[in-house]
């Protein structure tokens, strides 16, 4: 189960959100995860909430205005209700320094209390996206992951079938490398899979006969990408001449591969002498984009043929 310590959250977002750690530094080891065993209904980030408490509670002008309608003892008592064991941290957003009673109670309870100069809605958006990526369900796939025409394309196939050589040709045609050999995929939303490269392999591509290439150094900064959403899987298959002749040339039904519970469109391209695989991959991506727009050339051809037969 993936988890993020509050100390890591603070370090990663300190400059972006102009965060200052005010109190409760002893609670920096508190962790945030997708599985809150104690309370399954607990969310990750949100404004001050007592009914469905978030793991990271934000207090902005509206929340402070509400607290200001109470007496000072009532304010302290209300704030103390936030300081439960499952709480990760409290952020005071866009209102300057927190009141003294908040600092005292947070220090006593060892709950991290931080302040940001940014308004609370902005902090919520940034932290939700950050935690979605950090805590996403993940898996490791074998293949070459590329950015082809702004689409994340995973090229798979048997060892030595030519995945890296195909990737090299696509890179030379202006497309971008994300990961070679090992691709880390993360489920960042219910319907979105994001692919990344392990740190040790970033920028590198192995090509048999040449060796390991640094793509950033060889082709320039624009030849690599840090991450991309996985939209299409292109699977390379080795076919003999007889097998190639028996392929279904009018394949109407799309095939899919499930990754982390998300169905990803899959295209199988036979590998045979004389086939320009780079052009075929580019065309497969263009055809996929057309399918997303509701345009299916195969069905259009079949419907046109059927119409002509009826008229005849």
PDB file of C-alpha atoms in Angstrom, residues 4-310:
ATOM      1  CA  UNK A   4       3.057   9.636   1.840  1.00  0.00           C
ATOM      2  CA  UNK A   5       4.450  11.141   5.025  1.00  0.00           C
ATOM      3  CA  UNK A   6       3.409  14.685   5.891  1.00  0.00           C
ATOM      4  CA  UNK A   7       7.078  15.680   5.880  1.00  0.00           C
ATOM      5  CA  UNK A   8       7.327  14.538   2.232  1.00  0.00           C
ATOM      6  CA  UNK A   9       4.111  16.361   1.325  1.00  0.00           C
ATOM      7  CA  UNK A  10       5.508  19.550   2.884  1.00  0.00           C
ATOM      8  CA  UNK A  11       8.867  19.266   1.091  1.00  0.00           C
ATOM      9  CA  UNK A  12       7.359  18.526  -2.326  1.00  0.00           C
ATOM     10  CA  UNK A  13       4.867  21.407  -2.177  1.00  0.00           C
ATOM     11  CA  UNK A  14       6.646  24.007  -0.039  1.00  0.00           C
ATOM     12  CA  UNK A  15       7.689  26.309  -2.882  1.00  0.00           C
ATOM     13  CA  UNK A  16       4.653  25.678  -5.085  1.00  0.00           C
ATOM     14  CA  UNK A  17       2.172  26.624  -2.342  1.00  0.00           C
ATOM     15  CA  UNK A  18       4.440  28.867  -0.234  1.00  0.00           C
ATOM     16  CA  UNK A  19       3.909  26.692   2.835  1.00  0.00           C
ATOM     17  CA  UNK A  20       5.275  27.461   6.287  1.00  0.00           C
ATOM     18  CA  UNK A  21       5.258  24.823   9.032  1.00  0.00           C
ATOM     19  CA  UNK A  22       3.814  26.614  12.066  1.00  0.00           C
ATOM     20  CA  UNK A  23       3.382  23.922  14.725  1.00  0.00           C
ATOM     21  CA  UNK A  24       3.270  20.183  15.351  1.00  0.00           C
ATOM     22  CA  UNK A  25       6.567  19.218  13.722  1.00  0.00           C
ATOM     23  CA  UNK A  26       6.667  16.090  15.870  1.00  0.00           C
ATOM     24  CA  UNK A  27       3.737  14.818  13.795  1.00  0.00           C
ATOM     25  CA  UNK A  28       5.672  14.914  10.525  1.00  0.00           C
ATOM     26  CA  UNK A  29       5.742  11.124  10.459  1.00  0.00           C
ATOM     27  CA  UNK A  30       1.961  10.877  10.047  1.00  0.00           C
ATOM     28  CA  UNK A  31       1.104   9.181   6.773  1.00  0.00           C
ATOM     29  CA  UNK A  32      -1.589   9.530   4.141  1.00  0.00           C
ATOM     30  CA  UNK A  33      -2.783   6.533   2.152  1.00  0.00           C
ATOM     31  CA  UNK A  34      -5.762   5.368   0.140  1.00  0.00           C
ATOM     32  CA  UNK A  35      -6.645   2.824   2.818  1.00  0.00           C
ATOM     33  CA  UNK A  36      -7.634   4.399   6.111  1.00  0.00           C
ATOM     34  CA  UNK A  37      -8.285   1.223   8.067  1.00  0.00           C
ATOM     35  CA  UNK A  38      -9.767   3.075  10.989  1.00  0.00           C
ATOM     36  CA  UNK A  39     -12.309   4.990   8.908  1.00  0.00           C
ATOM     37  CA  UNK A  40     -13.054   3.806   5.382  1.00  0.00           C
ATOM     38  CA  UNK A  41     -15.149   6.899   4.635  1.00  0.00           C
ATOM     39  CA  UNK A  42     -12.369   9.388   5.336  1.00  0.00           C
ATOM     40  CA  UNK A  43     -11.395  11.492   2.309  1.00  0.00           C
ATOM     41  CA  UNK A  44      -7.948  12.874   1.566  1.00  0.00           C
ATOM     42  CA  UNK A  45      -8.125  16.678   1.207  1.00  0.00           C
ATOM     43  CA  UNK A  46     -10.922  19.180   1.803  1.00  0.00           C
ATOM     44  CA  UNK A  47     -12.203  22.138   3.771  1.00  0.00           C
ATOM     45  CA  UNK A  48     -12.957  21.816   7.488  1.00  0.00           C
ATOM     46  CA  UNK A  49     -15.507  19.052   7.907  1.00  0.00           C
ATOM     47  CA  UNK A  50     -16.688  17.289  11.063  1.00  0.00           C
ATOM     48  CA  UNK A  51     -19.232  14.917   9.476  1.00  0.00           C
ATOM     49  CA  UNK A  52     -16.912  13.342   6.893  1.00  0.00           C
ATOM     50  CA  UNK A  53     -13.485  14.491   8.094  1.00  0.00           C
ATOM     51  CA  UNK A  54     -10.654  14.709   5.581  1.00  0.00           C
ATOM     52  CA  UNK A  55      -7.151  13.458   6.220  1.00  0.00           C
ATOM     53  CA  UNK A  56      -5.861  16.950   5.394  1.00  0.00           C
ATOM     54  CA  UNK A  57      -8.226  19.651   6.667  1.00  0.00           C
ATOM     55  CA  UNK A  58      -8.111  23.157   5.197  1.00  0.00           C
ATOM     56  CA  UNK A  59      -9.225  26.316   6.982  1.00  0.00           C
ATOM     57  CA  UNK A  60      -9.825  29.414   4.872  1.00  0.00           C
ATOM     58  CA  UNK A  61     -11.660  32.738   5.315  1.00  0.00           C
ATOM     59  CA  UNK A  62     -15.114  31.119   5.390  1.00  0.00           C
ATOM     60  CA  UNK A  63     -14.113  28.648   8.102  1.00  0.00           C
ATOM     61  CA  UNK A  64     -12.432  31.354  10.176  1.00  0.00           C
ATOM     62  CA  UNK A  65     -15.525  33.523   9.838  1.00  0.00           C
ATOM     63  CA  UNK A  66     -17.621  30.684  11.241  1.00  0.00           C
ATOM     64  CA  UNK A  67     -15.213  30.155  14.119  1.00  0.00           C
ATOM     65  CA  UNK A  68     -15.301  33.898  14.786  1.00  0.00           C
ATOM     66  CA  UNK A  69     -19.013  33.680  15.618  1.00  0.00           C
ATOM     67  CA  UNK A  70     -18.134  31.508  18.642  1.00  0.00           C
ATOM     68  CA  UNK A  71     -16.637  32.458  21.955  1.00  0.00           C
ATOM     69  CA  UNK A  72     -12.923  31.830  22.383  1.00  0.00           C
ATOM     70  CA  UNK A  73     -13.439  28.662  24.517  1.00  0.00           C
ATOM     71  CA  UNK A  74     -15.945  27.395  21.939  1.00  0.00           C
ATOM     72  CA  UNK A  75     -13.465  28.087  19.136  1.00  0.00           C
ATOM     73  CA  UNK A  76     -10.791  26.053  20.897  1.00  0.00           C
ATOM     74  CA  UNK A  77     -13.233  23.238  21.643  1.00  0.00           C
ATOM     75  CA  UNK A  78     -14.432  23.175  18.023  1.00  0.00           C
ATOM     76  CA  UNK A  79     -10.890  23.165  16.625  1.00  0.00           C
ATOM     77  CA  UNK A  80      -9.865  20.374  19.016  1.00  0.00           C
ATOM     78  CA  UNK A  81     -12.549  18.160  17.442  1.00  0.00           C
ATOM     79  CA  UNK A  82     -10.450  18.155  14.258  1.00  0.00           C
ATOM     80  CA  UNK A  83      -7.404  16.752  16.042  1.00  0.00           C
ATOM     81  CA  UNK A  84      -8.272  13.061  15.719  1.00  0.00           C
ATOM     82  CA  UNK A  85      -5.762  10.253  15.367  1.00  0.00           C
ATOM     83  CA  UNK A  86      -6.474   9.752  11.641  1.00  0.00           C
ATOM     84  CA  UNK A  87      -5.791  13.413  10.802  1.00  0.00           C
ATOM     85  CA  UNK A  88      -2.701  14.056   8.709  1.00  0.00           C
ATOM     86  CA  UNK A  89      -2.332  17.839   8.844  1.00  0.00           C
ATOM     87  CA  UNK A  90      -4.199  21.139   8.986  1.00  0.00           C
ATOM     88  CA  UNK A  91      -3.588  23.976   6.525  1.00  0.00           C
ATOM     89  CA  UNK A  92      -4.491  27.609   7.201  1.00  0.00           C
ATOM     90  CA  UNK A  93      -4.922  29.154   3.749  1.00  0.00           C
ATOM     91  CA  UNK A  94      -4.942  32.760   2.610  1.00  0.00           C
ATOM     92  CA  UNK A  95      -5.622  34.322   6.025  1.00  0.00           C
ATOM     93  CA  UNK A  96      -2.187  34.947   7.501  1.00  0.00           C
ATOM     94  CA  UNK A  97      -1.093  33.492  10.838  1.00  0.00           C
ATOM     95  CA  UNK A  98      -3.370  31.019  12.667  1.00  0.00           C
ATOM     96  CA  UNK A  99      -4.839  32.013  16.054  1.00  0.00           C
ATOM     97  CA  UNK A 100      -2.749  31.259  19.126  1.00  0.00           C
ATOM     98  CA  UNK A 101      -5.131  28.559  20.401  1.00  0.00           C
ATOM     99  CA  UNK A 102      -4.671  26.592  17.143  1.00  0.00           C
ATOM    100  CA  UNK A 103      -0.892  26.671  17.496  1.00  0.00           C
ATOM    101  CA  UNK A 104      -1.091  25.570  21.139  1.00  0.00           C
ATOM    102  CA  UNK A 105      -3.538  22.711  20.502  1.00  0.00           C
ATOM    103  CA  UNK A 106      -1.691  21.474  17.390  1.00  0.00           C
ATOM    104  CA  UNK A 107       1.618  21.471  19.261  1.00  0.00           C
ATOM    105  CA  UNK A 108       0.085  19.628  22.198  1.00  0.00           C
ATOM    106  CA  UNK A 109      -1.565  17.019  19.941  1.00  0.00           C
ATOM    107  CA  UNK A 110       1.491  16.716  17.664  1.00  0.00           C
ATOM    108  CA  UNK A 111      -0.629  17.484  14.602  1.00  0.00           C
ATOM    109  CA  UNK A 112       1.194  19.338  11.788  1.00  0.00           C
ATOM    110  CA  UNK A 113      -0.235  22.851  11.398  1.00  0.00           C
ATOM    111  CA  UNK A 114       0.821  24.741   8.289  1.00  0.00           C
ATOM    112  CA  UNK A 115      -0.086  27.970   6.581  1.00  0.00           C
ATOM    113  CA  UNK A 116      -0.127  28.908   2.911  1.00  0.00           C
ATOM    114  CA  UNK A 117      -0.452  32.307   1.283  1.00  0.00           C
ATOM    115  CA  UNK A 118      -2.624  30.798  -1.447  1.00  0.00           C
ATOM    116  CA  UNK A 119      -6.456  30.621  -1.176  1.00  0.00           C
ATOM    117  CA  UNK A 120      -7.835  27.327   0.080  1.00  0.00           C
ATOM    118  CA  UNK A 121      -9.549  26.233  -3.220  1.00  0.00           C
ATOM    119  CA  UNK A 122      -6.180  26.442  -4.999  1.00  0.00           C
ATOM    120  CA  UNK A 123      -4.433  24.473  -2.239  1.00  0.00           C
ATOM    121  CA  UNK A 124      -7.158  21.799  -2.414  1.00  0.00           C
ATOM    122  CA  UNK A 125      -6.686  21.412  -6.184  1.00  0.00           C
ATOM    123  CA  UNK A 126      -2.897  21.164  -5.962  1.00  0.00           C
ATOM    124  CA  UNK A 127      -2.847  18.697  -3.057  1.00  0.00           C
ATOM    125  CA  UNK A 128      -5.557  16.487  -4.543  1.00  0.00           C
ATOM    126  CA  UNK A 129      -3.633  16.148  -7.796  1.00  0.00           C
ATOM    127  CA  UNK A 130      -0.382  15.578  -5.916  1.00  0.00           C
ATOM    128  CA  UNK A 131      -1.854  12.858  -3.712  1.00  0.00           C
ATOM    129  CA  UNK A 132      -3.689  11.250  -6.645  1.00  0.00           C
ATOM    130  CA  UNK A 133      -0.336  10.723  -8.337  1.00  0.00           C
ATOM    131  CA  UNK A 134       1.611   9.765  -5.219  1.00  0.00           C
ATOM    132  CA  UNK A 135      -0.975   7.287  -3.909  1.00  0.00           C
ATOM    133  CA  UNK A 136      -2.206   5.830  -7.192  1.00  0.00           C
ATOM    134  CA  UNK A 137      -2.495   2.060  -7.570  1.00  0.00           C
ATOM    135  CA  UNK A 138       0.458   0.951  -9.681  1.00  0.00           C
ATOM    136  CA  UNK A 139       1.906  -1.905 -11.682  1.00  0.00           C
ATOM    137  CA  UNK A 140       4.917  -2.612 -13.877  1.00  0.00           C
ATOM    138  CA  UNK A 141       4.634  -3.493 -17.566  1.00  0.00           C
ATOM    139  CA  UNK A 142       7.197  -4.704 -20.099  1.00  0.00           C
ATOM    140  CA  UNK A 143       7.485  -2.767 -23.336  1.00  0.00           C
ATOM    141  CA  UNK A 144       8.383   0.611 -24.789  1.00  0.00           C
ATOM    142  CA  UNK A 145       6.197   3.582 -23.875  1.00  0.00           C
ATOM    143  CA  UNK A 146       6.088   6.485 -26.327  1.00  0.00           C
ATOM    144  CA  UNK A 147       4.296   9.740 -26.972  1.00  0.00           C
ATOM    145  CA  UNK A 148       3.009   9.345 -30.538  1.00  0.00           C
ATOM    146  CA  UNK A 149       0.980  12.254 -31.885  1.00  0.00           C
ATOM    147  CA  UNK A 150       0.212  13.367 -28.303  1.00  0.00           C
ATOM    148  CA  UNK A 151      -1.096   9.886 -27.415  1.00  0.00           C
ATOM    149  CA  UNK A 152       0.530   7.571 -24.894  1.00  0.00           C
ATOM    150  CA  UNK A 153       1.315   4.361 -26.817  1.00  0.00           C
ATOM    151  CA  UNK A 154       2.715   1.194 -25.224  1.00  0.00           C
ATOM    152  CA  UNK A 155       4.511  -1.090 -27.688  1.00  0.00           C
ATOM    153  CA  UNK A 156       4.592  -4.702 -26.519  1.00  0.00           C
ATOM    154  CA  UNK A 157       5.706  -7.997 -28.021  1.00  0.00           C
ATOM    155  CA  UNK A 158       8.080 -10.909 -27.613  1.00  0.00           C
ATOM    156  CA  UNK A 159      11.727 -10.321 -26.820  1.00  0.00           C
ATOM    157  CA  UNK A 160      13.871  -9.405 -29.868  1.00  0.00           C
ATOM    158  CA  UNK A 161      10.831  -8.751 -32.058  1.00  0.00           C
ATOM    159  CA  UNK A 162      12.007  -5.184 -32.703  1.00  0.00           C
ATOM    160  CA  UNK A 163      10.259  -2.963 -30.148  1.00  0.00           C
ATOM    161  CA  UNK A 164      13.305  -0.797 -29.459  1.00  0.00           C
ATOM    162  CA  UNK A 165      14.185  -0.465 -33.146  1.00  0.00           C
ATOM    163  CA  UNK A 166      10.608   0.619 -33.859  1.00  0.00           C
ATOM    164  CA  UNK A 167      10.788   3.090 -30.966  1.00  0.00           C
ATOM    165  CA  UNK A 168      14.058   4.496 -32.335  1.00  0.00           C
ATOM    166  CA  UNK A 169      12.489   5.068 -35.752  1.00  0.00           C
ATOM    167  CA  UNK A 170       9.454   6.752 -34.198  1.00  0.00           C
ATOM    168  CA  UNK A 171      11.731   9.012 -32.137  1.00  0.00           C
ATOM    169  CA  UNK A 172      13.649   9.946 -35.285  1.00  0.00           C
ATOM    170  CA  UNK A 173      10.293  10.909 -36.836  1.00  0.00           C
ATOM    171  CA  UNK A 174       9.661  13.442 -34.047  1.00  0.00           C
ATOM    172  CA  UNK A 175       7.829  11.411 -31.418  1.00  0.00           C
ATOM    173  CA  UNK A 176       8.919  11.146 -27.776  1.00  0.00           C
ATOM    174  CA  UNK A 177      10.303   8.402 -25.531  1.00  0.00           C
ATOM    175  CA  UNK A 178       8.916   7.948 -22.041  1.00  0.00           C
ATOM    176  CA  UNK A 179      10.231   4.545 -20.953  1.00  0.00           C
ATOM    177  CA  UNK A 180      12.045   1.577 -22.430  1.00  0.00           C
ATOM    178  CA  UNK A 181      11.803  -2.014 -21.194  1.00  0.00           C
ATOM    179  CA  UNK A 182      10.144  -1.266 -17.827  1.00  0.00           C
ATOM    180  CA  UNK A 183       7.087   0.996 -17.667  1.00  0.00           C
ATOM    181  CA  UNK A 184       5.555   2.002 -14.351  1.00  0.00           C
ATOM    182  CA  UNK A 185       1.801   2.595 -14.685  1.00  0.00           C
ATOM    183  CA  UNK A 186      -0.381   4.358 -12.120  1.00  0.00           C
ATOM    184  CA  UNK A 187      -4.143   4.617 -11.856  1.00  0.00           C
ATOM    185  CA  UNK A 188      -4.472   8.349 -11.204  1.00  0.00           C
ATOM    186  CA  UNK A 189      -8.273   8.422 -11.655  1.00  0.00           C
ATOM    187  CA  UNK A 190     -11.047   5.825 -12.153  1.00  0.00           C
ATOM    188  CA  UNK A 191     -10.595   5.858 -15.957  1.00  0.00           C
ATOM    189  CA  UNK A 192      -7.039   7.141 -16.404  1.00  0.00           C
ATOM    190  CA  UNK A 193      -3.758   5.223 -16.437  1.00  0.00           C
ATOM    191  CA  UNK A 194      -0.528   7.205 -16.412  1.00  0.00           C
ATOM    192  CA  UNK A 195       2.779   5.731 -17.518  1.00  0.00           C
ATOM    193  CA  UNK A 196       6.168   6.798 -16.175  1.00  0.00           C
ATOM    194  CA  UNK A 197       9.765   5.660 -16.342  1.00  0.00           C
ATOM    195  CA  UNK A 198      11.806   4.345 -13.394  1.00  0.00           C
ATOM    196  CA  UNK A 199      14.421   6.918 -12.396  1.00  0.00           C
ATOM    197  CA  UNK A 200      17.341   4.623 -13.239  1.00  0.00           C
ATOM    198  CA  UNK A 201      16.151   4.161 -16.847  1.00  0.00           C
ATOM    199  CA  UNK A 202      15.122   7.730 -17.703  1.00  0.00           C
ATOM    200  CA  UNK A 203      16.318   8.911 -21.147  1.00  0.00           C
ATOM    201  CA  UNK A 204      17.832   5.530 -22.052  1.00  0.00           C
ATOM    202  CA  UNK A 205      16.913   3.169 -24.909  1.00  0.00           C
ATOM    203  CA  UNK A 206      18.658  -0.127 -25.627  1.00  0.00           C
ATOM    204  CA  UNK A 207      19.013  -1.093 -29.281  1.00  0.00           C
ATOM    205  CA  UNK A 208      20.560  -4.439 -30.192  1.00  0.00           C
ATOM    206  CA  UNK A 209      23.766  -3.991 -32.165  1.00  0.00           C
ATOM    207  CA  UNK A 210      24.243  -0.373 -31.062  1.00  0.00           C
ATOM    208  CA  UNK A 211      23.941  -0.573 -27.295  1.00  0.00           C
ATOM    209  CA  UNK A 212      22.376   1.806 -24.796  1.00  0.00           C
ATOM    210  CA  UNK A 213      21.535   5.257 -26.163  1.00  0.00           C
ATOM    211  CA  UNK A 214      20.865   8.425 -24.212  1.00  0.00           C
ATOM    212  CA  UNK A 215      17.922   9.714 -26.235  1.00  0.00           C
ATOM    213  CA  UNK A 216      17.975  13.169 -24.638  1.00  0.00           C
ATOM    214  CA  UNK A 217      21.630  13.629 -25.569  1.00  0.00           C
ATOM    215  CA  UNK A 218      21.304  12.078 -29.030  1.00  0.00           C
ATOM    216  CA  UNK A 219      18.050  13.654 -30.241  1.00  0.00           C
ATOM    217  CA  UNK A 220      17.578  16.637 -27.915  1.00  0.00           C
ATOM    218  CA  UNK A 221      15.296  17.688 -25.083  1.00  0.00           C
ATOM    219  CA  UNK A 222      12.085  17.337 -27.122  1.00  0.00           C
ATOM    220  CA  UNK A 223      12.725  13.625 -27.746  1.00  0.00           C
ATOM    221  CA  UNK A 224      11.788  12.571 -24.201  1.00  0.00           C
ATOM    222  CA  UNK A 225       8.694  12.998 -22.054  1.00  0.00           C
ATOM    223  CA  UNK A 226       8.359  12.624 -18.250  1.00  0.00           C
ATOM    224  CA  UNK A 227       4.923  10.934 -18.308  1.00  0.00           C
ATOM    225  CA  UNK A 228       1.860  10.352 -20.437  1.00  0.00           C
ATOM    226  CA  UNK A 229      -1.628   8.906 -20.136  1.00  0.00           C
ATOM    227  CA  UNK A 230      -1.789   5.410 -21.607  1.00  0.00           C
ATOM    228  CA  UNK A 231      -4.363   5.380 -24.404  1.00  0.00           C
ATOM    229  CA  UNK A 232      -3.315   2.649 -26.828  1.00  0.00           C
ATOM    230  CA  UNK A 233      -1.425  -0.640 -26.740  1.00  0.00           C
ATOM    231  CA  UNK A 234       0.292  -1.770 -29.949  1.00  0.00           C
ATOM    232  CA  UNK A 235       1.235  -5.440 -29.764  1.00  0.00           C
ATOM    233  CA  UNK A 236       3.767  -6.766 -32.270  1.00  0.00           C
ATOM    234  CA  UNK A 237       3.327 -10.397 -33.383  1.00  0.00           C
ATOM    235  CA  UNK A 238       5.682 -12.446 -35.534  1.00  0.00           C
ATOM    236  CA  UNK A 239       3.741 -14.071 -38.367  1.00  0.00           C
ATOM    237  CA  UNK A 240       4.867 -16.522 -41.029  1.00  0.00           C
ATOM    238  CA  UNK A 241       3.675 -15.972 -44.600  1.00  0.00           C
ATOM    239  CA  UNK A 242       0.841 -18.497 -44.225  1.00  0.00           C
ATOM    240  CA  UNK A 243      -0.320 -16.984 -40.943  1.00  0.00           C
ATOM    241  CA  UNK A 244      -0.182 -13.529 -42.473  1.00  0.00           C
ATOM    242  CA  UNK A 245      -2.469 -14.628 -45.319  1.00  0.00           C
ATOM    243  CA  UNK A 246      -5.038 -15.991 -42.852  1.00  0.00           C
ATOM    244  CA  UNK A 247      -5.386 -12.739 -40.889  1.00  0.00           C
ATOM    245  CA  UNK A 248      -8.868 -11.237 -40.611  1.00  0.00           C
ATOM    246  CA  UNK A 249      -8.623  -8.213 -42.909  1.00  0.00           C
ATOM    247  CA  UNK A 250     -12.056  -6.941 -41.883  1.00  0.00           C
ATOM    248  CA  UNK A 251     -11.613  -6.987 -38.127  1.00  0.00           C
ATOM    249  CA  UNK A 252     -14.600  -4.924 -36.918  1.00  0.00           C
ATOM    250  CA  UNK A 253     -14.616  -5.569 -33.174  1.00  0.00           C
ATOM    251  CA  UNK A 254     -12.039  -3.619 -31.198  1.00  0.00           C
ATOM    252  CA  UNK A 255      -9.918  -5.506 -28.679  1.00  0.00           C
ATOM    253  CA  UNK A 256      -8.953  -4.241 -25.229  1.00  0.00           C
ATOM    254  CA  UNK A 257      -6.486  -5.100 -22.473  1.00  0.00           C
ATOM    255  CA  UNK A 258      -7.362  -4.432 -18.852  1.00  0.00           C
ATOM    256  CA  UNK A 259      -4.718  -2.663 -16.775  1.00  0.00           C
ATOM    257  CA  UNK A 260      -5.425  -1.848 -13.119  1.00  0.00           C
ATOM    258  CA  UNK A 261      -9.138  -2.268 -13.838  1.00  0.00           C
ATOM    259  CA  UNK A 262      -9.135   0.137 -16.812  1.00  0.00           C
ATOM    260  CA  UNK A 263      -9.751  -1.159 -20.350  1.00  0.00           C
ATOM    261  CA  UNK A 264      -7.113   0.093 -22.821  1.00  0.00           C
ATOM    262  CA  UNK A 265      -7.605  -0.178 -26.578  1.00  0.00           C
ATOM    263  CA  UNK A 266      -5.267  -2.766 -28.134  1.00  0.00           C
ATOM    264  CA  UNK A 267      -4.095  -3.131 -31.734  1.00  0.00           C
ATOM    265  CA  UNK A 268      -2.164  -6.179 -32.982  1.00  0.00           C
ATOM    266  CA  UNK A 269       0.286  -5.496 -35.816  1.00  0.00           C
ATOM    267  CA  UNK A 270       1.889  -8.486 -37.563  1.00  0.00           C
ATOM    268  CA  UNK A 271       5.641  -8.199 -38.097  1.00  0.00           C
ATOM    269  CA  UNK A 272       6.715  -9.285 -41.576  1.00  0.00           C
ATOM    270  CA  UNK A 273       9.477  -8.431 -44.013  1.00  0.00           C
ATOM    271  CA  UNK A 274       8.888  -5.197 -45.887  1.00  0.00           C
ATOM    272  CA  UNK A 275       6.325  -3.711 -43.493  1.00  0.00           C
ATOM    273  CA  UNK A 276       6.975  -0.147 -42.339  1.00  0.00           C
ATOM    274  CA  UNK A 277       6.040  -0.531 -38.691  1.00  0.00           C
ATOM    275  CA  UNK A 278       6.590   3.126 -37.804  1.00  0.00           C
ATOM    276  CA  UNK A 279       4.052   4.248 -40.398  1.00  0.00           C
ATOM    277  CA  UNK A 280       1.648   1.520 -39.247  1.00  0.00           C
ATOM    278  CA  UNK A 281       1.897   2.660 -35.609  1.00  0.00           C
ATOM    279  CA  UNK A 282       1.316   6.294 -36.576  1.00  0.00           C
ATOM    280  CA  UNK A 283      -1.683   5.248 -38.675  1.00  0.00           C
ATOM    281  CA  UNK A 284      -3.043   3.100 -35.839  1.00  0.00           C
ATOM    282  CA  UNK A 285      -2.893   6.147 -33.552  1.00  0.00           C
ATOM    283  CA  UNK A 286      -4.612   8.359 -36.143  1.00  0.00           C
ATOM    284  CA  UNK A 287      -7.310   5.717 -36.618  1.00  0.00           C
ATOM    285  CA  UNK A 288      -7.773   5.476 -32.831  1.00  0.00           C
ATOM    286  CA  UNK A 289      -8.260   9.248 -32.635  1.00  0.00           C
ATOM    287  CA  UNK A 290     -10.885   9.010 -35.379  1.00  0.00           C
ATOM    288  CA  UNK A 291     -12.629   6.205 -33.458  1.00  0.00           C
ATOM    289  CA  UNK A 292     -12.783   8.462 -30.408  1.00  0.00           C
ATOM    290  CA  UNK A 293     -14.582  10.995 -32.598  1.00  0.00           C
ATOM    291  CA  UNK A 294     -17.082   8.373 -33.740  1.00  0.00           C
ATOM    292  CA  UNK A 295     -15.498   7.722 -37.143  1.00  0.00           C
ATOM    293  CA  UNK A 296     -14.943   4.034 -37.990  1.00  0.00           C
ATOM    294  CA  UNK A 297     -13.594   3.514 -41.514  1.00  0.00           C
ATOM    295  CA  UNK A 298     -14.137  -0.254 -41.484  1.00  0.00           C
ATOM    296  CA  UNK A 299     -17.785  -0.012 -40.521  1.00  0.00           C
ATOM    297  CA  UNK A 300     -18.259   2.817 -42.991  1.00  0.00           C
ATOM    298  CA  UNK A 301     -16.874   0.619 -45.783  1.00  0.00           C
ATOM    299  CA  UNK A 302     -19.076  -2.330 -44.783  1.00  0.00           C
ATOM    300  CA  UNK A 303     -22.173  -0.136 -44.631  1.00  0.00           C
ATOM    301  CA  UNK A 304     -21.379   1.379 -48.037  1.00  0.00           C
ATOM    302  CA  UNK A 305     -20.894  -2.081 -49.526  1.00  0.00           C
ATOM    303  CA  UNK A 306     -24.142  -3.353 -48.024  1.00  0.00           C
ATOM    304  CA  UNK A 307     -26.010  -0.340 -49.399  1.00  0.00           C
ATOM    305  CA  UNK A 308     -24.671  -0.913 -52.894  1.00  0.00           C
ATOM    306  CA  UNK A 309     -25.654  -4.578 -52.722  1.00  0.00           C
ATOM    307  CA  UNK A 310     -29.202  -3.631 -51.670  1.00  0.00           C
TER     308      UNK A 310
END
